[in-house]
mmCIF file with all atom_site columns, C-alpha atoms in Angstrom:
data_model
loop_
_atom_site.group_PDB
_atom_site.id
_atom_site.type_symbol
_atom_site.label_atom_id
_atom_site.label_alt_id
_atom_site.label_comp_id
_atom_site.label_asym_id
_atom_site.label_entity_id
_atom_site.label_seq_id
_atom_site.pdbx_PDB_ins_code
_atom_site.Cartn_x
_atom_site.Cartn_y
_atom_site.Cartn_z
_atom_site.occupancy
_atom_site.B_iso_or_equiv
_atom_site.pdbx_formal_charge
_atom_site.auth_seq_id
_atom_site.auth_comp_id
_atom_site.auth_asym_id
_atom_site.auth_atom_id
_atom_site.pdbx_PDB_model_num
ATOM 1   C CA . MET I 1 1   ? 205.590 255.047 -182.711 1.00 96.00 ? 202 MET I CA 1
ATOM 2   C CA . LYS I 1 2   ? 204.649 251.769 -181.070 1.00 98.00 ? 203 LYS I CA 1
ATOM 3   C CA . LEU I 1 3   ? 206.741 250.767 -178.049 1.00 98.00 ? 204 LEU I CA 1
ATOM 4   C CA . LEU I 1 4   ? 206.195 247.911 -175.602 1.00 98.00 ? 205 LEU I CA 1
ATOM 5   C CA . ALA I 1 5   ? 207.613 248.341 -172.079 1.00 98.00 ? 206 ALA I CA 1
ATOM 6   C CA . LEU I 1 6   ? 207.923 245.744 -169.303 1.00 98.00 ? 207 LEU I CA 1
ATOM 7   C CA . ASP I 1 7   ? 208.722 245.901 -165.613 1.00 98.00 ? 208 ASP I CA 1
ATOM 8   C CA . THR I 1 8   ? 209.281 243.050 -163.173 1.00 98.00 ? 209 THR I CA 1
ATOM 9   C CA . SER I 1 9   ? 212.005 244.688 -161.092 1.00 97.00 ? 210 SER I CA 1
ATOM 10  C CA . SER I 1 10  ? 209.992 244.761 -157.845 1.00 97.00 ? 211 SER I CA 1
ATOM 11  C CA . GLU I 1 11  ? 206.912 243.086 -156.396 1.00 96.00 ? 212 GLU I CA 1
ATOM 12  C CA . GLY I 1 12  ? 204.905 244.821 -159.119 1.00 97.00 ? 213 GLY I CA 1
ATOM 13  C CA . CYS I 1 13  ? 204.437 243.238 -162.527 1.00 98.00 ? 214 CYS I CA 1
ATOM 14  C CA . SER I 1 14  ? 203.425 245.453 -165.423 1.00 98.00 ? 215 SER I CA 1
ATOM 15  C CA . ALA I 1 15  ? 203.396 245.927 -169.164 1.00 98.00 ? 216 ALA I CA 1
ATOM 16  C CA . ALA I 1 16  ? 202.644 249.122 -171.053 1.00 98.00 ? 217 ALA I CA 1
ATOM 17  C CA . LEU I 1 17  ? 202.113 250.075 -174.669 1.00 98.00 ? 218 LEU I CA 1
ATOM 18  C CA . TRP I 1 18  ? 203.133 253.496 -175.967 1.00 98.00 ? 219 TRP I CA 1
ATOM 19  C CA . LEU I 1 19  ? 201.087 254.181 -179.093 1.00 98.00 ? 220 LEU I CA 1
ATOM 20  C CA . ASP I 1 20  ? 201.754 257.545 -180.719 1.00 95.00 ? 221 ASP I CA 1
ATOM 21  C CA . GLY I 1 21  ? 201.717 259.436 -177.431 1.00 94.00 ? 222 GLY I CA 1
ATOM 22  C CA . GLN I 1 22  ? 199.028 257.403 -175.671 1.00 97.00 ? 223 GLN I CA 1
ATOM 23  C CA . ILE I 1 23  ? 199.862 254.846 -172.971 1.00 98.00 ? 224 ILE I CA 1
ATOM 24  C CA . SER I 1 24  ? 197.842 251.818 -171.902 1.00 98.00 ? 225 SER I CA 1
ATOM 25  C CA . GLU I 1 25  ? 199.064 249.649 -169.029 1.00 98.00 ? 226 GLU I CA 1
ATOM 26  C CA . ARG I 1 26  ? 198.439 246.443 -167.136 1.00 98.00 ? 227 ARG I CA 1
ATOM 27  C CA . PHE I 1 27  ? 199.742 246.429 -163.568 1.00 98.00 ? 228 PHE I CA 1
ATOM 28  C CA . GLU I 1 28  ? 199.440 244.042 -160.635 1.00 97.00 ? 229 GLU I CA 1
ATOM 29  C CA . LEU I 1 29  ? 201.198 243.679 -157.301 1.00 96.00 ? 230 LEU I CA 1
ATOM 30  C CA . ALA I 1 30  ? 202.180 240.026 -157.384 1.00 92.00 ? 231 ALA I CA 1
ATOM 31  C CA . PRO I 1 31  ? 205.563 239.249 -155.784 1.00 88.00 ? 232 PRO I CA 1
ATOM 32  C CA . ARG I 1 32  ? 205.549 235.653 -157.044 1.00 89.00 ? 233 ARG I CA 1
ATOM 33  C CA . GLY I 1 33  ? 203.402 236.058 -160.132 1.00 94.00 ? 234 GLY I CA 1
ATOM 34  C CA . HIS I 1 34  ? 205.640 237.746 -162.681 1.00 95.00 ? 235 HIS I CA 1
ATOM 35  C CA . THR I 1 35  ? 206.201 234.704 -164.888 1.00 95.00 ? 236 THR I CA 1
ATOM 36  C CA . ARG I 1 36  ? 202.492 233.831 -164.874 1.00 96.00 ? 237 ARG I CA 1
ATOM 37  C CA . LEU I 1 37  ? 201.222 237.369 -165.503 1.00 97.00 ? 238 LEU I CA 1
ATOM 38  C CA . LEU I 1 38  ? 203.657 239.086 -167.839 1.00 98.00 ? 239 LEU I CA 1
ATOM 39  C CA . MET I 1 39  ? 202.943 237.532 -171.250 1.00 97.00 ? 240 MET I CA 1
ATOM 40  C CA . PRO I 1 40  ? 199.141 237.561 -170.806 1.00 98.00 ? 241 PRO I CA 1
ATOM 41  C CA . MET I 1 41  ? 199.464 241.287 -170.048 1.00 98.00 ? 242 MET I CA 1
ATOM 42  C CA . VAL I 1 42  ? 201.437 241.769 -173.275 1.00 98.00 ? 243 VAL I CA 1
ATOM 43  C CA . ARG I 1 43  ? 198.897 239.831 -175.323 1.00 98.00 ? 244 ARG I CA 1
ATOM 44  C CA . GLU I 1 44  ? 196.000 241.803 -173.830 1.00 98.00 ? 245 GLU I CA 1
ATOM 45  C CA . LEU I 1 45  ? 197.609 245.157 -174.570 1.00 98.00 ? 246 LEU I CA 1
ATOM 46  C CA . LEU I 1 46  ? 198.356 244.271 -178.184 1.00 98.00 ? 247 LEU I CA 1
ATOM 47  C CA . ALA I 1 47  ? 194.939 242.708 -178.779 1.00 98.00 ? 248 ALA I CA 1
ATOM 48  C CA . GLU I 1 48  ? 193.235 245.773 -177.300 1.00 97.00 ? 249 GLU I CA 1
ATOM 49  C CA . GLN I 1 49  ? 194.813 247.907 -180.027 1.00 96.00 ? 250 GLN I CA 1
ATOM 50  C CA . GLY I 1 50  ? 194.460 245.334 -182.794 1.00 97.00 ? 251 GLY I CA 1
ATOM 51  C CA . LEU I 1 51  ? 198.215 244.925 -183.018 1.00 98.00 ? 252 LEU I CA 1
ATOM 52  C CA . SER I 1 52  ? 200.600 241.994 -183.271 1.00 97.00 ? 253 SER I CA 1
ATOM 53  C CA . PRO I 1 53  ? 204.209 241.911 -182.035 1.00 97.00 ? 254 PRO I CA 1
ATOM 54  C CA . LYS I 1 54  ? 205.514 242.516 -185.567 1.00 97.00 ? 255 LYS I CA 1
ATOM 55  C CA . ASP I 1 55  ? 203.785 245.923 -185.561 1.00 98.00 ? 256 ASP I CA 1
ATOM 56  C CA . LEU I 1 56  ? 206.061 247.200 -182.770 1.00 98.00 ? 257 LEU I CA 1
ATOM 57  C CA . ASP I 1 57  ? 208.879 249.676 -183.426 1.00 98.00 ? 258 ASP I CA 1
ATOM 58  C CA . ALA I 1 58  ? 210.839 249.252 -180.193 1.00 98.00 ? 259 ALA I CA 1
ATOM 59  C CA . LEU I 1 59  ? 210.967 247.554 -176.807 1.00 98.00 ? 260 LEU I CA 1
ATOM 60  C CA . ALA I 1 60  ? 211.864 248.778 -173.320 1.00 98.00 ? 261 ALA I CA 1
ATOM 61  C CA . PHE I 1 61  ? 212.317 247.296 -169.876 1.00 98.00 ? 262 PHE I CA 1
ATOM 62  C CA . ALA I 1 62  ? 213.161 248.340 -166.341 1.00 98.00 ? 263 ALA I CA 1
ATOM 63  C CA . ARG I 1 63  ? 216.791 247.229 -166.136 1.00 98.00 ? 264 ARG I CA 1
ATOM 64  C CA . GLY I 1 64  ? 217.138 247.651 -162.380 1.00 97.00 ? 265 GLY I CA 1
ATOM 65  C CA . PRO I 1 65  ? 218.303 247.930 -159.768 1.00 97.00 ? 266 PRO I CA 1
ATOM 66  C CA . GLY I 1 66  ? 215.817 245.632 -158.126 1.00 96.00 ? 267 GLY I CA 1
ATOM 67  C CA . SER I 1 67  ? 214.964 242.017 -157.459 1.00 94.00 ? 268 SER I CA 1
ATOM 68  C CA . PHE I 1 68  ? 217.519 239.641 -159.013 1.00 92.00 ? 269 PHE I CA 1
ATOM 69  C CA . THR I 1 69  ? 214.853 237.108 -160.025 1.00 94.00 ? 270 THR I CA 1
ATOM 70  C CA . GLY I 1 70  ? 212.434 239.753 -161.244 1.00 95.00 ? 271 GLY I CA 1
ATOM 71  C CA . LEU I 1 71  ? 215.031 241.487 -163.382 1.00 96.00 ? 272 LEU I CA 1
ATOM 72  C CA . ARG I 1 72  ? 215.928 238.226 -165.080 1.00 96.00 ? 273 ARG I CA 1
ATOM 73  C CA . ILE I 1 73  ? 212.288 237.629 -166.053 1.00 97.00 ? 274 ILE I CA 1
ATOM 74  C CA . ALA I 1 74  ? 211.800 240.926 -167.898 1.00 97.00 ? 275 ALA I CA 1
ATOM 75  C CA . THR I 1 75  ? 215.280 240.739 -169.408 1.00 97.00 ? 276 THR I CA 1
ATOM 76  C CA . GLY I 1 76  ? 214.641 237.264 -170.776 1.00 97.00 ? 277 GLY I CA 1
ATOM 77  C CA . VAL I 1 77  ? 211.294 238.212 -172.309 1.00 98.00 ? 278 VAL I CA 1
ATOM 78  C CA . ILE I 1 78  ? 212.651 241.420 -173.837 1.00 98.00 ? 279 ILE I CA 1
ATOM 79  C CA . GLN I 1 79  ? 215.707 239.678 -175.278 1.00 98.00 ? 280 GLN I CA 1
ATOM 80  C CA . GLY I 1 80  ? 213.525 236.956 -176.785 1.00 97.00 ? 281 GLY I CA 1
ATOM 81  C CA . LEU I 1 81  ? 211.193 239.488 -178.391 1.00 98.00 ? 282 LEU I CA 1
ATOM 82  C CA . SER I 1 82  ? 214.093 241.614 -179.586 1.00 98.00 ? 283 SER I CA 1
ATOM 83  C CA . TRP I 1 83  ? 215.871 238.703 -181.241 1.00 98.00 ? 284 TRP I CA 1
ATOM 84  C CA . GLY I 1 84  ? 212.684 237.276 -182.716 1.00 97.00 ? 285 GLY I CA 1
ATOM 85  C CA . LEU I 1 85  ? 211.373 240.581 -184.071 1.00 98.00 ? 286 LEU I CA 1
ATOM 86  C CA . ASN I 1 86  ? 214.738 242.286 -184.725 1.00 97.00 ? 287 ASN I CA 1
ATOM 87  C CA . LEU I 1 87  ? 213.726 245.261 -182.588 1.00 98.00 ? 288 LEU I CA 1
ATOM 88  C CA . PRO I 1 88  ? 215.904 247.728 -180.649 1.00 98.00 ? 289 PRO I CA 1
ATOM 89  C CA . VAL I 1 89  ? 215.666 247.824 -176.851 1.00 98.00 ? 290 VAL I CA 1
ATOM 90  C CA . VAL I 1 90  ? 215.758 250.804 -174.491 1.00 98.00 ? 291 VAL I CA 1
ATOM 91  C CA . PRO I 1 91  ? 216.895 249.851 -170.945 1.00 98.00 ? 292 PRO I CA 1
ATOM 92  C CA . VAL I 1 92  ? 215.449 252.209 -168.325 1.00 98.00 ? 293 VAL I CA 1
ATOM 93  C CA . SER I 1 93  ? 216.509 252.704 -164.708 1.00 98.00 ? 294 SER I CA 1
ATOM 94  C CA . SER I 1 94  ? 213.961 251.390 -162.211 1.00 98.00 ? 295 SER I CA 1
ATOM 95  C CA . LEU I 1 95  ? 214.902 254.241 -159.876 1.00 98.00 ? 296 LEU I CA 1
ATOM 96  C CA . ALA I 1 96  ? 214.271 256.809 -162.620 1.00 98.00 ? 297 ALA I CA 1
ATOM 97  C CA . ALA I 1 97  ? 210.872 255.237 -163.339 1.00 98.00 ? 298 ALA I CA 1
ATOM 98  C CA . VAL I 1 98  ? 209.843 255.800 -159.716 1.00 98.00 ? 299 VAL I CA 1
ATOM 99  C CA . ALA I 1 99  ? 211.268 259.333 -159.811 1.00 98.00 ? 300 ALA I CA 1
ATOM 100 C CA . LEU I 1 100 ? 209.063 260.091 -162.831 1.00 98.00 ? 301 LEU I CA 1
ATOM 101 C CA . ASP I 1 101 ? 206.047 258.616 -161.055 1.00 98.00 ? 302 ASP I CA 1
ATOM 102 C CA . ALA I 1 102 ? 206.737 260.896 -158.090 1.00 98.00 ? 303 ALA I CA 1
ATOM 103 C CA . ILE I 1 103 ? 206.986 263.912 -160.391 1.00 98.00 ? 304 ILE I CA 1
ATOM 104 C CA . GLU I 1 104 ? 203.622 263.115 -161.946 1.00 98.00 ? 305 GLU I CA 1
ATOM 105 C CA . GLN I 1 105 ? 201.784 261.940 -158.829 1.00 97.00 ? 306 GLN I CA 1
ATOM 106 C CA . HIS I 1 106 ? 202.897 264.895 -156.731 1.00 97.00 ? 307 HIS I CA 1
ATOM 107 C CA . GLN I 1 107 ? 203.009 267.491 -159.511 1.00 97.00 ? 308 GLN I CA 1
ATOM 108 C CA . LEU I 1 108 ? 206.614 268.411 -158.852 1.00 97.00 ? 309 LEU I CA 1
ATOM 109 C CA . ALA I 1 109 ? 207.939 271.475 -160.646 1.00 97.00 ? 310 ALA I CA 1
ATOM 110 C CA . ASP I 1 110 ? 211.162 271.894 -162.557 1.00 97.00 ? 311 ASP I CA 1
ATOM 111 C CA . GLY I 1 111 ? 214.031 272.456 -160.148 1.00 96.00 ? 312 GLY I CA 1
ATOM 112 C CA . GLU I 1 112 ? 212.593 270.217 -157.445 1.00 97.00 ? 313 GLU I CA 1
ATOM 113 C CA . HIS I 1 113 ? 214.479 267.098 -156.342 1.00 98.00 ? 314 HIS I CA 1
ATOM 114 C CA . ILE I 1 114 ? 213.578 263.455 -155.784 1.00 98.00 ? 315 ILE I CA 1
ATOM 115 C CA . ALA I 1 115 ? 215.450 260.931 -153.636 1.00 98.00 ? 316 ALA I CA 1
ATOM 116 C CA . VAL I 1 116 ? 214.436 257.392 -154.583 1.00 98.00 ? 317 VAL I CA 1
ATOM 117 C CA . ALA I 1 117 ? 215.066 254.451 -152.271 1.00 98.00 ? 318 ALA I CA 1
ATOM 118 C CA . PHE I 1 118 ? 214.331 250.736 -152.755 1.00 98.00 ? 319 PHE I CA 1
ATOM 119 C CA . ASP I 1 119 ? 214.771 248.118 -150.059 1.00 97.00 ? 320 ASP I CA 1
ATOM 120 C CA . ALA I 1 120 ? 217.741 246.095 -151.327 1.00 96.00 ? 321 ALA I CA 1
ATOM 121 C CA . ARG I 1 121 ? 217.516 243.592 -148.432 1.00 92.00 ? 322 ARG I CA 1
ATOM 122 C CA . MET I 1 122 ? 220.683 242.549 -146.637 1.00 91.00 ? 323 MET I CA 1
ATOM 123 C CA . GLY I 1 123 ? 220.447 245.753 -144.594 1.00 95.00 ? 324 GLY I CA 1
ATOM 124 C CA . GLU I 1 124 ? 220.897 248.002 -147.638 1.00 97.00 ? 325 GLU I CA 1
ATOM 125 C CA . VAL I 1 125 ? 218.959 250.275 -149.971 1.00 98.00 ? 326 VAL I CA 1
ATOM 126 C CA . TYR I 1 126 ? 219.250 251.100 -153.653 1.00 98.00 ? 327 TYR I CA 1
ATOM 127 C CA . TRP I 1 127 ? 219.574 254.876 -153.805 1.00 98.00 ? 328 TRP I CA 1
ATOM 128 C CA . GLY I 1 128 ? 219.354 257.491 -156.535 1.00 98.00 ? 329 GLY I CA 1
ATOM 129 C CA . THR I 1 129 ? 218.859 261.255 -156.491 1.00 98.00 ? 330 THR I CA 1
ATOM 130 C CA . PHE I 1 130 ? 217.202 263.160 -159.321 1.00 98.00 ? 331 PHE I CA 1
ATOM 131 C CA . LEU I 1 131 ? 216.422 266.685 -160.472 1.00 97.00 ? 332 LEU I CA 1
ATOM 132 C CA . CYS I 1 132 ? 213.102 267.438 -162.153 1.00 98.00 ? 333 CYS I CA 1
ATOM 133 C CA . GLN I 1 133 ? 213.894 269.059 -165.496 1.00 98.00 ? 334 GLN I CA 1
ATOM 134 C CA . GLN I 1 134 ? 211.264 269.693 -168.150 1.00 97.00 ? 335 GLN I CA 1
ATOM 135 C CA . GLY I 1 135 ? 209.012 267.288 -166.283 1.00 97.00 ? 336 GLY I CA 1
ATOM 136 C CA . LEU I 1 136 ? 211.527 264.422 -166.392 1.00 98.00 ? 337 LEU I CA 1
ATOM 137 C CA . PRO I 1 137 ? 213.984 263.032 -163.818 1.00 98.00 ? 338 PRO I CA 1
ATOM 138 C CA . VAL I 1 138 ? 217.672 263.732 -164.410 1.00 98.00 ? 339 VAL I CA 1
ATOM 139 C CA . LEU I 1 139 ? 220.082 261.613 -162.378 1.00 98.00 ? 340 LEU I CA 1
ATOM 140 C CA . ILE I 1 140 ? 222.416 263.499 -160.033 1.00 97.00 ? 341 ILE I CA 1
ATOM 141 C CA . GLY I 1 141 ? 225.613 261.544 -159.447 1.00 95.00 ? 342 GLY I CA 1
ATOM 142 C CA . GLU I 1 142 ? 225.360 257.756 -159.580 1.00 96.00 ? 343 GLU I CA 1
ATOM 143 C CA . GLU I 1 143 ? 222.888 255.112 -158.534 1.00 97.00 ? 344 GLU I CA 1
ATOM 144 C CA . ARG I 1 144 ? 224.278 253.060 -155.670 1.00 96.00 ? 345 ARG I CA 1
ATOM 145 C CA . VAL I 1 145 ? 223.593 250.479 -152.989 1.00 96.00 ? 346 VAL I CA 1
ATOM 146 C CA . CYS I 1 146 ? 224.483 251.188 -149.373 1.00 96.00 ? 347 CYS I CA 1
ATOM 147 C CA . PRO I 1 147 ? 223.185 250.874 -145.801 1.00 97.00 ? 348 PRO I CA 1
ATOM 148 C CA . PRO I 1 148 ? 220.335 253.317 -145.039 1.00 98.00 ? 349 PRO I CA 1
ATOM 149 C CA . GLY I 1 149 ? 222.655 255.111 -142.652 1.00 98.00 ? 350 GLY I CA 1
ATOM 150 C CA . ALA I 1 150 ? 225.042 255.932 -145.500 1.00 97.00 ? 351 ALA I CA 1
ATOM 151 C CA . VAL I 1 151 ? 222.630 257.653 -147.890 1.00 98.00 ? 352 VAL I CA 1
ATOM 152 C CA . SER I 1 152 ? 223.259 261.301 -148.697 1.00 97.00 ? 353 SER I CA 1
ATOM 153 C CA . LEU I 1 153 ? 221.823 264.188 -150.691 1.00 97.00 ? 354 LEU I CA 1
ATOM 154 C CA . PRO I 1 154 ? 223.966 266.178 -153.115 1.00 95.00 ? 355 PRO I CA 1
ATOM 155 C CA . GLY I 1 155 ? 224.576 269.875 -152.581 1.00 86.00 ? 356 GLY I CA 1
ATOM 156 C CA . SER I 1 156 ? 224.434 271.987 -149.475 1.00 76.00 ? 357 SER I CA 1
ATOM 157 C CA . ASP I 1 157 ? 221.359 274.089 -150.253 1.00 81.00 ? 358 ASP I CA 1
ATOM 158 C CA . VAL I 1 158 ? 219.069 273.279 -147.326 1.00 78.00 ? 359 VAL I CA 1
ATOM 159 C CA . SER I 1 159 ? 216.281 275.280 -148.980 1.00 79.00 ? 360 SER I CA 1
ATOM 160 C CA . ALA I 1 160 ? 216.080 272.884 -151.953 1.00 87.00 ? 361 ALA I CA 1
ATOM 161 C CA . ASN I 1 161 ? 212.791 271.001 -152.174 1.00 91.00 ? 362 ASN I CA 1
ATOM 162 C CA . TRP I 1 162 ? 213.273 267.246 -151.869 1.00 97.00 ? 363 TRP I CA 1
ATOM 163 C CA . THR I 1 163 ? 210.639 264.506 -152.135 1.00 98.00 ? 364 THR I CA 1
ATOM 164 C CA . GLY I 1 164 ? 211.343 260.947 -151.016 1.00 98.00 ? 365 GLY I CA 1
ATOM 165 C CA . ALA I 1 165 ? 209.931 258.176 -153.207 1.00 98.00 ? 366 ALA I CA 1
ATOM 166 C CA . GLY I 1 166 ? 209.984 254.385 -153.179 1.00 98.00 ? 367 GLY I CA 1
ATOM 167 C CA . GLN I 1 167 ? 209.419 251.630 -150.668 1.00 98.00 ? 368 GLN I CA 1
ATOM 168 C CA . GLY I 1 168 ? 212.928 251.979 -149.272 1.00 98.00 ? 369 GLY I CA 1
ATOM 169 C CA . TRP I 1 169 ? 211.675 255.028 -147.416 1.00 98.00 ? 370 TRP I CA 1
ATOM 170 C CA . THR I 1 170 ? 210.026 252.700 -144.933 1.00 98.00 ? 371 THR I CA 1
ATOM 171 C CA . LEU I 1 171 ? 213.587 252.521 -143.581 1.00 98.00 ? 372 LEU I CA 1
ATOM 172 C CA . LYS I 1 172 ? 213.898 256.274 -143.053 1.00 97.00 ? 373 LYS I CA 1
ATOM 173 C CA . GLY I 1 173 ? 214.265 255.697 -139.312 1.00 97.00 ? 374 GLY I CA 1
ATOM 174 C CA . ASP I 1 174 ? 217.711 254.287 -140.133 1.00 98.00 ? 375 ASP I CA 1
ATOM 175 C CA . MET I 1 175 ? 218.688 257.165 -142.427 1.00 98.00 ? 376 MET I CA 1
ATOM 176 C CA . PRO I 1 176 ? 220.824 260.110 -141.295 1.00 97.00 ? 377 PRO I CA 1
ATOM 177 C CA . GLU I 1 177 ? 218.870 262.928 -139.698 1.00 97.00 ? 378 GLU I CA 1
ATOM 178 C CA . VAL I 1 178 ? 220.661 265.396 -141.973 1.00 95.00 ? 379 VAL I CA 1
ATOM 179 C CA . VAL I 1 179 ? 218.997 263.643 -144.928 1.00 96.00 ? 380 VAL I CA 1
ATOM 180 C CA . VAL I 1 180 ? 215.547 263.072 -143.437 1.00 96.00 ? 381 VAL I CA 1
ATOM 181 C CA . CYS I 1 181 ? 215.195 266.680 -142.274 1.00 95.00 ? 382 CYS I CA 1
ATOM 182 C CA . ARG I 1 182 ? 215.670 267.941 -145.858 1.00 95.00 ? 383 ARG I CA 1
ATOM 183 C CA . ILE I 1 183 ? 212.820 265.786 -147.210 1.00 97.00 ? 384 ILE I CA 1
ATOM 184 C CA . ARG I 1 184 ? 209.560 267.717 -147.279 1.00 96.00 ? 385 ARG I CA 1
ATOM 185 C CA . ALA I 1 185 ? 207.337 264.766 -148.259 1.00 97.00 ? 386 ALA I CA 1
ATOM 186 C CA . VAL I 1 186 ? 207.678 260.988 -148.649 1.00 98.00 ? 387 VAL I CA 1
ATOM 187 C CA . ASP I 1 187 ? 205.690 258.547 -150.784 1.00 98.00 ? 388 ASP I CA 1
ATOM 188 C CA . ASP I 1 188 ? 206.801 255.052 -149.822 1.00 98.00 ? 389 ASP I CA 1
ATOM 189 C CA . THR I 1 189 ? 204.032 253.370 -151.841 1.00 97.00 ? 390 THR I CA 1
ATOM 190 C CA . LEU I 1 190 ? 205.612 253.903 -155.251 1.00 98.00 ? 391 LEU I CA 1
ATOM 191 C CA . VAL I 1 191 ? 207.099 250.949 -157.137 1.00 98.00 ? 392 VAL I CA 1
ATOM 192 C CA . PRO I 1 192 ? 208.406 250.856 -160.712 1.00 98.00 ? 393 PRO I CA 1
ATOM 193 C CA . ARG I 1 193 ? 205.682 250.721 -163.361 1.00 98.00 ? 394 ARG I CA 1
ATOM 194 C CA . ALA I 1 194 ? 205.880 249.949 -167.057 1.00 98.00 ? 395 ALA I CA 1
ATOM 195 C CA . ALA I 1 195 ? 203.941 253.107 -167.956 1.00 98.00 ? 396 ALA I CA 1
ATOM 196 C CA . MET I 1 196 ? 206.759 255.223 -166.504 1.00 98.00 ? 397 MET I CA 1
ATOM 197 C CA . VAL I 1 197 ? 209.336 253.008 -168.232 1.00 98.00 ? 398 VAL I CA 1
ATOM 198 C CA . ALA I 1 198 ? 207.536 253.628 -171.533 1.00 98.00 ? 399 ALA I CA 1
ATOM 199 C CA . ARG I 1 199 ? 207.533 257.405 -170.996 1.00 98.00 ? 400 ARG I CA 1
ATOM 200 C CA . LEU I 1 200 ? 211.262 257.501 -170.336 1.00 98.00 ? 401 LEU I CA 1
ATOM 201 C CA . ALA I 1 201 ? 212.061 254.995 -173.079 1.00 98.00 ? 402 ALA I CA 1
ATOM 202 C CA . GLU I 1 202 ? 210.220 256.992 -175.716 1.00 98.00 ? 403 GLU I CA 1
ATOM 203 C CA . GLN I 1 203 ? 212.371 260.024 -174.891 1.00 97.00 ? 404 GLN I CA 1
ATOM 204 C CA . ASP I 1 204 ? 215.567 257.973 -174.987 1.00 97.00 ? 405 ASP I CA 1
ATOM 205 C CA . PHE I 1 205 ? 214.603 256.267 -178.229 1.00 98.00 ? 406 PHE I CA 1
ATOM 206 C CA . ARG I 1 206 ? 214.060 259.628 -179.930 1.00 96.00 ? 407 ARG I CA 1
ATOM 207 C CA . ASN I 1 207 ? 217.509 260.625 -178.694 1.00 96.00 ? 408 ASN I CA 1
ATOM 208 C CA . GLY I 1 208 ? 219.062 257.531 -180.253 1.00 96.00 ? 409 GLY I CA 1
ATOM 209 C CA . ILE I 1 209 ? 219.559 255.619 -177.010 1.00 96.00 ? 410 ILE I CA 1
ATOM 210 C CA . ALA I 1 210 ? 218.755 251.987 -177.805 1.00 98.00 ? 411 ALA I CA 1
ATOM 211 C CA . VAL I 1 211 ? 220.674 248.704 -177.876 1.00 98.00 ? 412 VAL I CA 1
ATOM 212 C CA . PRO I 1 212 ? 220.428 245.336 -179.623 1.00 98.00 ? 413 PRO I CA 1
ATOM 213 C CA . ALA I 1 213 ? 219.151 242.266 -177.784 1.00 98.00 ? 414 ALA I CA 1
ATOM 214 C CA . GLU I 1 214 ? 222.546 241.041 -176.589 1.00 97.00 ? 415 GLU I CA 1
ATOM 215 C CA . LEU I 1 215 ? 223.242 244.359 -174.865 1.00 97.00 ? 416 LEU I CA 1
ATOM 216 C CA . ALA I 1 216 ? 219.862 244.515 -173.125 1.00 98.00 ? 417 ALA I CA 1
ATOM 217 C CA . GLN I 1 217 ? 221.213 243.511 -169.745 1.00 97.00 ? 418 GLN I CA 1
ATOM 218 C CA . PRO I 1 218 ? 219.983 244.040 -166.171 1.00 96.00 ? 419 PRO I CA 1
ATOM 219 C CA . VAL I 1 219 ? 221.846 246.350 -163.811 1.00 95.00 ? 420 VAL I CA 1
ATOM 220 C CA . TYR I 1 220 ? 222.111 244.854 -160.346 1.00 91.00 ? 421 TYR I CA 1
ATOM 221 C CA . ILE I 1 221 ? 224.566 247.393 -158.839 1.00 86.00 ? 422 ILE I CA 1
ATOM 222 C CA . ARG I 1 222 ? 225.331 244.693 -156.269 1.00 73.00 ? 423 ARG I CA 1
ATOM 223 C CA . ASP I 1 223 ? 227.026 242.598 -158.941 1.00 56.00 ? 424 ASP I CA 1
ATOM 224 C CA . GLU I 1 224 ? 228.700 240.169 -156.587 1.00 46.00 ? 425 GLU I CA 1
ATOM 225 C CA . VAL I 1 225 ? 225.294 239.023 -155.301 1.00 42.00 ? 426 VAL I CA 1
ATOM 226 C CA . ALA I 1 226 ? 224.020 238.362 -158.797 1.00 38.00 ? 427 ALA I CA 1
ATOM 227 C CA . TRP I 1 227 ? 227.228 236.465 -159.626 1.00 36.00 ? 428 TRP I CA 1
ATOM 228 C CA . LYS I 1 228 ? 226.895 234.199 -156.613 1.00 38.00 ? 429 LYS I CA 1
ATOM 229 C CA . LYS I 1 229 ? 223.312 233.350 -157.538 1.00 40.00 ? 430 LYS I CA 1
ATOM 230 C CA . LEU I 1 230 ? 224.128 232.198 -161.061 1.00 37.00 ? 431 LEU I CA 1
ATOM 231 C CA . PRO I 1 231 ? 223.733 228.435 -161.624 1.00 40.00 ? 432 PRO I CA 1
ATOM 232 C CA . GLY I 1 232 ? 226.810 226.543 -160.561 1.00 39.00 ? 433 GLY I CA 1
ATOM 233 C CA . ARG I 1 233 ? 228.014 229.285 -158.223 1.00 33.00 ? 434 ARG I CA 1
ATOM 234 C CA . ALA I 1 234 ? 228.225 228.881 -154.474 1.00 35.00 ? 435 ALA I CA 1
#
């Protein structure tokens, strides 16, 4: 299987190619460089393997939550490729991609938990909690946006192992003590990466979770902000 994955949902810009179980990736921290960097990354990855876009079987992208502008860039590229090549698309949660990165970077075992936080600006964080199951993150509850002081962890088992992941954890001083005291370790350096998107997308694709181009849409969570930023809106 040949799957191309993109992520521009944060200050990181990346593209990854899943090729029959092997992943190659291009990644760069470039808050204002997504448009300039993304397609050259795609061309490099394909050329490296002697492939052309028509050789791909599927596409994937980090669908958010994240930067409004960044999400639109990856969405636009993926939709264009999907329409042009008639390929299915697997949208992947940006929060889940970071949860998977935490599982792999910190060698988390099945049954351990991950609380992912992104800085959503406007005094809020994007928040998602996950359970590690067969080496993959499984969402507990719903992804949401809220002030740091309103985040919470599911369940009452204070002995459960929780790891904090994502740059939103730089705001842990504003989070409830009852949450912070249950976190055994924090990695606030992790941002979404296309390699993690590809890993999750491959699983979803095998499970029949894919959409056509017109349904490959970003998920902002804070929908009213995205609506106000559309052209012609105040």
